Tab-separated table of C-alpha atoms and ligand atoms in Angstrom:
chain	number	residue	atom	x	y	z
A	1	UNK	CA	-44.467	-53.712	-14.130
A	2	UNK	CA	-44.164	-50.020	-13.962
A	3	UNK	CA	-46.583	-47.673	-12.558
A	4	UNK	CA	-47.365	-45.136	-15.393
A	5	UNK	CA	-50.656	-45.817	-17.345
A	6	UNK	CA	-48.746	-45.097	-21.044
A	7	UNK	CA	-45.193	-45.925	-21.375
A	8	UNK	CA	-44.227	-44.997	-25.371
A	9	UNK	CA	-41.012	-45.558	-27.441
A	10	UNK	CA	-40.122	-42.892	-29.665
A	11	UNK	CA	-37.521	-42.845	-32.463
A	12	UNK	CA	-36.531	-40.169	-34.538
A	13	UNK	CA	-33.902	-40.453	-37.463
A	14	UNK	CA	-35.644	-37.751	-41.060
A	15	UNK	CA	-31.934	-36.107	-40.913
A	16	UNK	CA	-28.858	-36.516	-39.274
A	17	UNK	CA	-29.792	-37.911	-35.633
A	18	UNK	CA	-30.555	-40.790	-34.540
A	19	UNK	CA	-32.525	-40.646	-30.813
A	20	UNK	CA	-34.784	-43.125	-28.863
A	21	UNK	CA	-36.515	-42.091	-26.194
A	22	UNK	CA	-38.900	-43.199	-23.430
A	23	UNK	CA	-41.709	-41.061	-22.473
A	24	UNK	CA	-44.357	-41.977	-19.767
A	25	UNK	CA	-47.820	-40.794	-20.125
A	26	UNK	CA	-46.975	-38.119	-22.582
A	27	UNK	CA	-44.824	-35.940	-20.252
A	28	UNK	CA	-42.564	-37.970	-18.323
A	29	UNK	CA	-38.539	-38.558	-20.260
A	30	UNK	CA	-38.082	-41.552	-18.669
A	31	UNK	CA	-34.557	-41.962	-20.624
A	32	UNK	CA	-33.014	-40.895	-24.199
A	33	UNK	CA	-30.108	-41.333	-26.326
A	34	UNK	CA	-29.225	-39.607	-28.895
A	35	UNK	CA	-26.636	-40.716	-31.579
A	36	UNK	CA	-25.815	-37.289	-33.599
A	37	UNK	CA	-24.416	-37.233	-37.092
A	38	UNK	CA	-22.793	-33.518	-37.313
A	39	UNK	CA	-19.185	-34.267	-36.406
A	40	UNK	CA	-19.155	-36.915	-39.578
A	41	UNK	CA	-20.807	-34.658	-41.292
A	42	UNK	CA	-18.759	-31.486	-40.748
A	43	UNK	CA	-16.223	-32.286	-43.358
A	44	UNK	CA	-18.827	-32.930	-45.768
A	45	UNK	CA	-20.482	-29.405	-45.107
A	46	UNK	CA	-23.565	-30.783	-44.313
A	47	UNK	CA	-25.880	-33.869	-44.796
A	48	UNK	CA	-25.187	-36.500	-47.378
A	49	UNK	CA	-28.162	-38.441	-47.551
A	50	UNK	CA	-26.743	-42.210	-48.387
A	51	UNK	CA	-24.538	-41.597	-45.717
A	52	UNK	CA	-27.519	-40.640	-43.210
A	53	UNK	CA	-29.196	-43.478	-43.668
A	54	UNK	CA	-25.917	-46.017	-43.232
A	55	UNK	CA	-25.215	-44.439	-39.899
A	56	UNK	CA	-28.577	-44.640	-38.895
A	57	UNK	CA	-28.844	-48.185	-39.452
A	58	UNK	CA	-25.813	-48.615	-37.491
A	59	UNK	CA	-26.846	-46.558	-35.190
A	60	UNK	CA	-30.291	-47.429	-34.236
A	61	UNK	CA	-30.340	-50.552	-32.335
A	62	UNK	CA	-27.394	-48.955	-29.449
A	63	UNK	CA	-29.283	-45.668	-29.429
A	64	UNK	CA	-32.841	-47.596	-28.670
A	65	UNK	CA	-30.729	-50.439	-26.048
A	66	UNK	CA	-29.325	-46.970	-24.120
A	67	UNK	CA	-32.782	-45.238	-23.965
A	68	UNK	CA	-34.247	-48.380	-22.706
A	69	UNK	CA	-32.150	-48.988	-20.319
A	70	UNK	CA	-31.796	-45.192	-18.839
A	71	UNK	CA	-35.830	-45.605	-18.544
A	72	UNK	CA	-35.380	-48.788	-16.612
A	73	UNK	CA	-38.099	-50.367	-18.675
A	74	UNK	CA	-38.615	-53.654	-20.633
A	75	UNK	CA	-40.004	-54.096	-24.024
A	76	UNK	CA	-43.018	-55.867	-22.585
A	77	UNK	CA	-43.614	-52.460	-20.350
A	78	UNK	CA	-44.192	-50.482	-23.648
A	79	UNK	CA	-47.605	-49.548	-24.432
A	80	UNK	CA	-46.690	-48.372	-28.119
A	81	UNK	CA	-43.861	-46.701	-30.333
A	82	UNK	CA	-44.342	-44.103	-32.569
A	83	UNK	CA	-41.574	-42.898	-35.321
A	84	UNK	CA	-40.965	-40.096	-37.601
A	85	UNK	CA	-42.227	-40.825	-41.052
A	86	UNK	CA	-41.620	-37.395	-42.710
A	87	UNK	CA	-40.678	-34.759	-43.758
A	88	UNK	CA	-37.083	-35.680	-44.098
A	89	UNK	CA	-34.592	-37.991	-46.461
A	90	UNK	CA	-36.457	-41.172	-47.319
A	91	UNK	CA	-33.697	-43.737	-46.624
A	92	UNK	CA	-32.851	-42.017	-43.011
A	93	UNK	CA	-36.469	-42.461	-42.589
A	94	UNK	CA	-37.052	-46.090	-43.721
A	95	UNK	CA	-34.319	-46.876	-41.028
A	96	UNK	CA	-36.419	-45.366	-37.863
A	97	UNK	CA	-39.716	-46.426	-39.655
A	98	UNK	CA	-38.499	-49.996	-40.570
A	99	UNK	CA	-37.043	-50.689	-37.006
A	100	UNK	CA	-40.091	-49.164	-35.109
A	101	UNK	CA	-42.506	-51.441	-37.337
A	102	UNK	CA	-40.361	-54.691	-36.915
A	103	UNK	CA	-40.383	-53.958	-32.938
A	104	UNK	CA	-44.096	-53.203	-33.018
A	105	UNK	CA	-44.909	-56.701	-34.585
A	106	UNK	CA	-42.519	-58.518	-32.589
A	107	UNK	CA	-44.026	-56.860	-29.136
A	108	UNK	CA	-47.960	-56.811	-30.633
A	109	UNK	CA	-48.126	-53.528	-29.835
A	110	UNK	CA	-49.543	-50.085	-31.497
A	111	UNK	CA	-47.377	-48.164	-33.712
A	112	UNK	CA	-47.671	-44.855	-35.017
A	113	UNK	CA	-45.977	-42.586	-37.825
A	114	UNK	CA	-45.396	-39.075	-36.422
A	115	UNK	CA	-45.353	-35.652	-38.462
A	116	UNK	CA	-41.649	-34.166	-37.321
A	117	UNK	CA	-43.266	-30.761	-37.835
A	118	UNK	CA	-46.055	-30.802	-35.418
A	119	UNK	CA	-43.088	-32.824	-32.796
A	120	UNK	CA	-41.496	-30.162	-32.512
A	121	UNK	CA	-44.061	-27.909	-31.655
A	122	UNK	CA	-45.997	-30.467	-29.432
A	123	UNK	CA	-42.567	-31.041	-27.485
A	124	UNK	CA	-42.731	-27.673	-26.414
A	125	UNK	CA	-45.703	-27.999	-24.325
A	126	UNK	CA	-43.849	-30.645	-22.083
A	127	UNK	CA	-42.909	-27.360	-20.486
A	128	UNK	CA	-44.639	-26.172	-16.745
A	129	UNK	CA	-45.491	-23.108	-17.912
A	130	UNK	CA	-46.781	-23.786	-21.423
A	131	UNK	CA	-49.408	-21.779	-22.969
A	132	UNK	CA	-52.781	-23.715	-23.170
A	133	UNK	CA	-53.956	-23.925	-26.972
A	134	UNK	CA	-54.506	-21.495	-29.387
A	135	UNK	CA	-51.172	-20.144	-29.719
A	136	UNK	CA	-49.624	-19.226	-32.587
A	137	UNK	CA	-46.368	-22.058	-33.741
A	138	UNK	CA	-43.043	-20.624	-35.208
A	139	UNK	CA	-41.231	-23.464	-36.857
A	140	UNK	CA	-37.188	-22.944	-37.175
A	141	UNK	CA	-35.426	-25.745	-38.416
A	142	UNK	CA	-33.011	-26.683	-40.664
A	143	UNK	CA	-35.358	-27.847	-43.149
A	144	UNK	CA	-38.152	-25.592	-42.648
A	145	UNK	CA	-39.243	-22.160	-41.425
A	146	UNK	CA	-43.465	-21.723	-40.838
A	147	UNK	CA	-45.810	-19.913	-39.215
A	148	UNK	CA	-49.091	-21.735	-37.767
A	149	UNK	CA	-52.328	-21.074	-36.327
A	150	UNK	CA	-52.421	-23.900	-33.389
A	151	UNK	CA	-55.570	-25.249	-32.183
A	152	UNK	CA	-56.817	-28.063	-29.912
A	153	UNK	CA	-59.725	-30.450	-30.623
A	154	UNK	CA	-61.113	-31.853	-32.791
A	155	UNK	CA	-65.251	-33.883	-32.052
A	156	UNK	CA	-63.632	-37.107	-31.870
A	157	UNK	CA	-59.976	-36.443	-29.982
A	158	UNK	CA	-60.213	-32.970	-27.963
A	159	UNK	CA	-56.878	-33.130	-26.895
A	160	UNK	CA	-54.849	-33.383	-29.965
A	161	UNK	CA	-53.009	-30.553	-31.575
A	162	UNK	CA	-54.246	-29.063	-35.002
A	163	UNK	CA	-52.074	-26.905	-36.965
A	164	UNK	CA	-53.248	-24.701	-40.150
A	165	UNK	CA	-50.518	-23.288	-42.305
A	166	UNK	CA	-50.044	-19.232	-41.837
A	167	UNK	CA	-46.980	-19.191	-44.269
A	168	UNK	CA	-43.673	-20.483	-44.503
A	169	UNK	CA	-40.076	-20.012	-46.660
A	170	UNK	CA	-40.513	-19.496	-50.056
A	171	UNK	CA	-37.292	-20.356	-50.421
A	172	UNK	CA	-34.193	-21.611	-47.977
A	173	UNK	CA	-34.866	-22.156	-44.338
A	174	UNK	CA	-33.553	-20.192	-41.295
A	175	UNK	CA	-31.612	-22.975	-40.193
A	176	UNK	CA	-30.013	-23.586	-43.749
A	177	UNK	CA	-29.506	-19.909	-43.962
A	178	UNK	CA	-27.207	-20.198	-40.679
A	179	UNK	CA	-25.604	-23.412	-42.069
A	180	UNK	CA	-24.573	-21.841	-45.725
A	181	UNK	CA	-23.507	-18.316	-43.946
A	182	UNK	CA	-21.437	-20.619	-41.968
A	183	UNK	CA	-19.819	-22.468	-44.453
A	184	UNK	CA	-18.697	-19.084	-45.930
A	185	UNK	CA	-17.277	-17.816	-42.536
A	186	UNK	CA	-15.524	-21.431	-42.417
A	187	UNK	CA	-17.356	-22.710	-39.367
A	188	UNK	CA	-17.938	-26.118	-39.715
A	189	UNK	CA	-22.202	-27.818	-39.670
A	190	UNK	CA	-24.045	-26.814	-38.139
A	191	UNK	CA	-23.222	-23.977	-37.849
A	192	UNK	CA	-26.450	-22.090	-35.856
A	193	UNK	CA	-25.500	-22.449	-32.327
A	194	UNK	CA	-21.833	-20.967	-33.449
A	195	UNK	CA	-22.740	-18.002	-35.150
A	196	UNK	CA	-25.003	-17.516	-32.266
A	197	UNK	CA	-22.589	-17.304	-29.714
A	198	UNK	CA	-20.416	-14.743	-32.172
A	199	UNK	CA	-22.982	-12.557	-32.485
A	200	UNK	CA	-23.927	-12.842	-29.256
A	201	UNK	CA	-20.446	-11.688	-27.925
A	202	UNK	CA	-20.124	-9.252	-30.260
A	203	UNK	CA	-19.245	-5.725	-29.597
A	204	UNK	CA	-17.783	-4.049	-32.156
A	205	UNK	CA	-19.663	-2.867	-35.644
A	206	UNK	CA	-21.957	-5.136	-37.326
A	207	UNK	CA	-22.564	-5.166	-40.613
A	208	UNK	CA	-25.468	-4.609	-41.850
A	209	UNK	CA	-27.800	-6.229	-44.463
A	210	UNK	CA	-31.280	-5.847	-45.678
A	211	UNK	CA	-34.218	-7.785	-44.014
A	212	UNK	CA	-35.344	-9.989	-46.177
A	213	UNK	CA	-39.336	-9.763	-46.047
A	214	UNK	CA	-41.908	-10.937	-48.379
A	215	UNK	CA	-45.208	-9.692	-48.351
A	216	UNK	CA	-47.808	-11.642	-45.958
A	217	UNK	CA	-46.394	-14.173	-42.913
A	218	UNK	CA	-43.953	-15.813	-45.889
A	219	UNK	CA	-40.459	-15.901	-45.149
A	220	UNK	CA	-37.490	-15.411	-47.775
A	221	UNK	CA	-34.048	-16.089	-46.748
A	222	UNK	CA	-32.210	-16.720	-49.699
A	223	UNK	CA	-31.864	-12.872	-50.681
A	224	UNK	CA	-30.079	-12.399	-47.002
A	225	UNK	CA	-27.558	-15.339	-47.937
A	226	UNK	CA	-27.053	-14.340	-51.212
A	227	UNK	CA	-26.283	-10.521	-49.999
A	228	UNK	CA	-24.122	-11.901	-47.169
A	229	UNK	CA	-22.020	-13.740	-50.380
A	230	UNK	CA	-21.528	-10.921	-51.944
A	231	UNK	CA	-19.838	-9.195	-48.517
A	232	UNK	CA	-17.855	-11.546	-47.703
A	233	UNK	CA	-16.681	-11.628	-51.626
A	234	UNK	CA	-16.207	-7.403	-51.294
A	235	UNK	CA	-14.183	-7.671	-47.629
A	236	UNK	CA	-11.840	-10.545	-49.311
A	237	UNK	CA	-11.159	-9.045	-52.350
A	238	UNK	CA	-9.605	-9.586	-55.151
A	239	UNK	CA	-6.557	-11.374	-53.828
A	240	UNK	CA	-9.146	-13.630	-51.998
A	241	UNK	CA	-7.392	-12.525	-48.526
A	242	UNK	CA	-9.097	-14.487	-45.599
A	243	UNK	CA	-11.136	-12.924	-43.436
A	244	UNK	CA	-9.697	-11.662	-39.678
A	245	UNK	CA	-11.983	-12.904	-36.388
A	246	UNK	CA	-13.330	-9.612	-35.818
A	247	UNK	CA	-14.782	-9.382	-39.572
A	248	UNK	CA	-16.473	-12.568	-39.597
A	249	UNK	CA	-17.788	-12.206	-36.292
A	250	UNK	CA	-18.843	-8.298	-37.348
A	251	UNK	CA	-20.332	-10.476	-40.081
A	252	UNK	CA	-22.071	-13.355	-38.478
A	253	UNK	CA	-23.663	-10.617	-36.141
A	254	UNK	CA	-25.726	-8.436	-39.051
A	255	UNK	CA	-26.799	-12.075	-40.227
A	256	UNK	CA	-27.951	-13.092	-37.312
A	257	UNK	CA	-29.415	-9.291	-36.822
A	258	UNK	CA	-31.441	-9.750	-39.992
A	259	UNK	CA	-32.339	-13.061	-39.555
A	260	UNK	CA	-33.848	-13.043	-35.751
A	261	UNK	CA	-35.672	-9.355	-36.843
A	262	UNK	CA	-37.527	-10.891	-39.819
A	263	UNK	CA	-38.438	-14.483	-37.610
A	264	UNK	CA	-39.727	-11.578	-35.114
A	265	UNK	CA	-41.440	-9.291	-37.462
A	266	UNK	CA	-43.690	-12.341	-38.789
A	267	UNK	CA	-44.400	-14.006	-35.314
A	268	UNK	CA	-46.066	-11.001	-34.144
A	269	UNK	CA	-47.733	-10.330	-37.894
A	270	UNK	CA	-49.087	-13.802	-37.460
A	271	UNK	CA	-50.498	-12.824	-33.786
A	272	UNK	CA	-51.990	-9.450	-35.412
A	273	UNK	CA	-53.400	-11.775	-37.997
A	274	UNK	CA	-55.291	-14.549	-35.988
A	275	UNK	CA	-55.535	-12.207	-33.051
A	276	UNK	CA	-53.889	-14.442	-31.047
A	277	UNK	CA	-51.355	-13.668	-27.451
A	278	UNK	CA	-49.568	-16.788	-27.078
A	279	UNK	CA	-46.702	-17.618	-29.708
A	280	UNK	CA	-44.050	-20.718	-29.220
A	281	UNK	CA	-41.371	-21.280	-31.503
A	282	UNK	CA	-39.649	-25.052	-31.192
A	283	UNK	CA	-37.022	-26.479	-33.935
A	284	UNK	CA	-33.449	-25.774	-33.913
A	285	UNK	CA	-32.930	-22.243	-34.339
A	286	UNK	CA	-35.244	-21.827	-31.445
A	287	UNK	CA	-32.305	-22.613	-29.417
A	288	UNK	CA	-30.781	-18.818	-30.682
A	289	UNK	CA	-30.404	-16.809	-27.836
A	290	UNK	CA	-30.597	-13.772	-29.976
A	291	UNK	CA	-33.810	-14.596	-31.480
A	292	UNK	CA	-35.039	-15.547	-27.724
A	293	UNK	CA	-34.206	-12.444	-26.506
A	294	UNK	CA	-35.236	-10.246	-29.184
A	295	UNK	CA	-38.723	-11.969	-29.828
A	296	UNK	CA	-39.440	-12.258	-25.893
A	297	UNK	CA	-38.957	-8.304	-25.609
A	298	UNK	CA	-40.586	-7.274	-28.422
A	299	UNK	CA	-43.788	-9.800	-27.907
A	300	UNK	CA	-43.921	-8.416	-24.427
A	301	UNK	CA	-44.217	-4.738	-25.530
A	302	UNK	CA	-47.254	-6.159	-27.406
A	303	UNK	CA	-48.756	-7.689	-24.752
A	304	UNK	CA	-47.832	-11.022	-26.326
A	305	UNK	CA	-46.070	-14.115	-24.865
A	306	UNK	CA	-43.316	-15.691	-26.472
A	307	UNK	CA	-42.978	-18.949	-25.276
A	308	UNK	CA	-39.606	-21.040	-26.347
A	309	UNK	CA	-39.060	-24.820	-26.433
A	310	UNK	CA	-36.763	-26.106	-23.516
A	311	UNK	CA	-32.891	-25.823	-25.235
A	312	UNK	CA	-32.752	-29.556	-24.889
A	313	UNK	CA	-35.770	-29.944	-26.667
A	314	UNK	CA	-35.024	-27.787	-29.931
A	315	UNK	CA	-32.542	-30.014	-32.018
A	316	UNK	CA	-33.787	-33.350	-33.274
A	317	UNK	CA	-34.853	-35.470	-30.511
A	318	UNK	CA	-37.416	-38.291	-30.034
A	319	UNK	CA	-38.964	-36.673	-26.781
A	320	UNK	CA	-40.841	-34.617	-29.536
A	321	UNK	CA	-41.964	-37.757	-31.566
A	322	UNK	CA	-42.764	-40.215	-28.120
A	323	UNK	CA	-44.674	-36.846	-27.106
A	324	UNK	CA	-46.664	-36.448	-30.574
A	325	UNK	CA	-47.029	-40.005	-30.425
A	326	UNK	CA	-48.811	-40.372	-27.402
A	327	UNK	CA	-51.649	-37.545	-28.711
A	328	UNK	CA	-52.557	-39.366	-31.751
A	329	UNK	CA	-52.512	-42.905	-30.220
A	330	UNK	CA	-54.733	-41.468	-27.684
A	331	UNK	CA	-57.166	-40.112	-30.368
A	332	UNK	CA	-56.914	-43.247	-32.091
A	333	UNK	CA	-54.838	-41.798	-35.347
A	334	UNK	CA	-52.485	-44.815	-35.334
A	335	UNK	CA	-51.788	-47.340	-38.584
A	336	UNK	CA	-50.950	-50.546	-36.993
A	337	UNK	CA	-49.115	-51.311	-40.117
A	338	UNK	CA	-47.849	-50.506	-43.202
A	339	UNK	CA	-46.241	-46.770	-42.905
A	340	UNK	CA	-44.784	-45.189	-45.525
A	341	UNK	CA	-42.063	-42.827	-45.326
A	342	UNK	CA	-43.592	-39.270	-46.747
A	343	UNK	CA	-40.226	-37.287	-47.133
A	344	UNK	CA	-41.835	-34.144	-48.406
A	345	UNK	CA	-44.575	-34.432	-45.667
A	346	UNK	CA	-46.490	-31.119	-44.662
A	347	UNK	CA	-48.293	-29.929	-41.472
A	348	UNK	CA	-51.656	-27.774	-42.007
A	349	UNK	CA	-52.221	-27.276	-45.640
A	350	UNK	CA	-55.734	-26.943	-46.456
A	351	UNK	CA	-56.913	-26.845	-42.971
B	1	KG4	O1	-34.630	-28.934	-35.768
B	1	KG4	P1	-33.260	-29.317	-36.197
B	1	KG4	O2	-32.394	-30.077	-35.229
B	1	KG4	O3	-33.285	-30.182	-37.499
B	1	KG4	C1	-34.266	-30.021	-38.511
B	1	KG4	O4	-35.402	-30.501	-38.322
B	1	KG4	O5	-33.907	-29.347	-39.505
B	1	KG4	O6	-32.527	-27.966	-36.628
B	1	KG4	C2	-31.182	-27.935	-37.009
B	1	KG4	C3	-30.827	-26.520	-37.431
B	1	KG4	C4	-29.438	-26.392	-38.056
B	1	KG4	O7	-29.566	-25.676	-39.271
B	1	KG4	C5	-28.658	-25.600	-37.012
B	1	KG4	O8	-27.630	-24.786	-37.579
B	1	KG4	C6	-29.748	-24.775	-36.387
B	1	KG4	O9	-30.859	-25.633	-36.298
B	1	KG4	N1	-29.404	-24.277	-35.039
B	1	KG4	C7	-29.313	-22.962	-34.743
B	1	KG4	C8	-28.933	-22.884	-33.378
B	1	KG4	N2	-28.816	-24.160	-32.901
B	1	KG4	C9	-29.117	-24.994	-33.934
B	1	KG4	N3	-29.502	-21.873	-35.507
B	1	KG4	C10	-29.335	-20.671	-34.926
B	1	KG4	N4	-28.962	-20.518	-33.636
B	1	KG4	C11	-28.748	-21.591	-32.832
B	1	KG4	N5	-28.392	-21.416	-31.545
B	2	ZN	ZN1	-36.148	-31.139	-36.801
């Protein structure tokens, strides 16, 4: 018997990891594994979906054993599990969704489909220090890039989350942006937390691009890749000469300028728009220590807070989906059965 009122299960596998985790009473990691996918998927240049999915059925069953036995609980000490079931690639889905379901039945227990979107903002609020709701959300993933007006409440649940859609990518997300750029500067996927730690140690000249910056809180990135082709194109020349360390750092730096400005300049528009002081950014290019820095100083001379998910917390995990998990079982926003996977989920349209 353990002595926490909720114990939860949480499994995560929309892309290329493949986590458990236990989480008591909606704040407490009581253990995790995670199984990640990049180093097979480095020579590929990024995700092949078929391929996802086989390693996450392979992977699933050892990654939920290790988090269960970290946490020191037993099956029969869960109170419920909750899974991912979109936005991400359908058969790397079915796999968490499909094992989560079969588990639930076998135990009798509650099981709930989680939006990956509002996980990783929720997760952020496992913090001390968290801002209480409203706040305005920054989403920087991979997959997606959005801006959100975050509430609390609602007559029936108080306490859960609710997230209307301020604008988002018309085009690639940051995360993908930082991928592709890599690709060209022949770092391998993912290639965020690299480039980061070029730019960050650069101190030479950086080249410089345009900020990409469509009108309202929408985001465009694809101009910024597409201009950062071209550079790299025009320093190679035409015999195609590879680039020296000092270029492609000088290059990954104005990237990563233009990038972390624009994610900036929109974060505070949003604030200005909703009137809002609190903003937290989760996903994995919240992790960028560029775009940490920059936003924290320039939200400050604002009189805004800038408030970042914990670094462990900003890559795919299933803290973020046990912790999302636990709000909507709470409110009673569970489906006992019969899930589908929603790869082209969204968070706060029409709200
Ligand atoms: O949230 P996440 O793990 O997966 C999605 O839901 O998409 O985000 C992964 C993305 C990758 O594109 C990766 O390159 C990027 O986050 N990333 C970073 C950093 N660390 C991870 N991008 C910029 N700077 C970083 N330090
Ligand atoms: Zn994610």
């Amino acid at each position: 018997m353990s002595s926490y009122a909720t114990i939860l299960l949480g499994l995560e596998s929309s892309c290329d990891e493949t986590a458990a985790a236990v989480l008591a009473d909606g704040r407490r990691v009581l253990g995790q594994a995670i199984a990640s996918q990049a180093d097979f998927f480095a020579e590929f240049g990024g995700v092949v979906p078929e391929l996802a999915g086989r390693n996450h059925a392979a992977k699933i069953l050892p990654v939920v054993k290790e988090a269960m036995s970290r946490a020191g609980v037993t099956y029969a000490d869960l109170d419920g599990i909750a899974v991912t079931s979109g936005p991400g690639l359908t058969g790397a889905l079915l796999v968490g969704l499909n094992f989560g379901k079969a588990l639930a039945l076998g135990l009798n227990k509650p099981y709930v489909g989680v939006n990956h979107l509002a996980a990783h903002l929720q997760v952020t609020l496992l913090a001390e220090n968290a801002p209480e709701p409203p706040f305005v959300g920054l989403l920087v993933s991979g997959g997606h890039t959005a801006l959100y007006e975050v509430k609390q409440g609602l007559t029936d649940s108080p306490e859960l989350l609710r997230f209307r859609l301020l604008g988002e990518t018309i085009d690639d997300a940051a995360g993908e942006a930082y991928d592709k750029v890599g690709r060209m500067l022949g770092v391998p996927y993912p290639a965020g937390a690299i480039l980061d730690g070029w730019a960050n140690e650069f101190t030479g000249k950086a080249e410089t691009f345009t900020r990409p910056m469509p009108k309202g809180l929408d985001f465009s990135f694809s101009g910024l890749k597409t201009a950062v082709v071209r550079r790299v194109k025009e320093l190679k020349g035409k015999d195609n000469t590879p680039l020296d360390e000092q270029t492609r750092h000088a290059v990954a730096a104005g990237f990563q300028q233009a990038a972390i400005e624009t994610l900036a300049n929109k974060a505070l528009a949003a604030c200005k728009a909703t009137g809002l002081t609190d903003i937290v950014i989760g996903g994995g290019v919240a992790a960028n220590r560029g775009l940490r820095r920059l936003l924290t100083k320039q939200a400050a001379a604002q009189g805004i807070t800038a408030f970042f998910a914990p670094m462990e917390f900003c890559t795919d995990n299933a803290v973020m989906i046990a912790a999302r998990g636990y709000q909507l079982l709470k409110a009673g926003k569970f489906d006992p059965s019969g899930l589908e996977a929603s790869p082209n989920m969204e968070l706060g349209v029409g709200e």
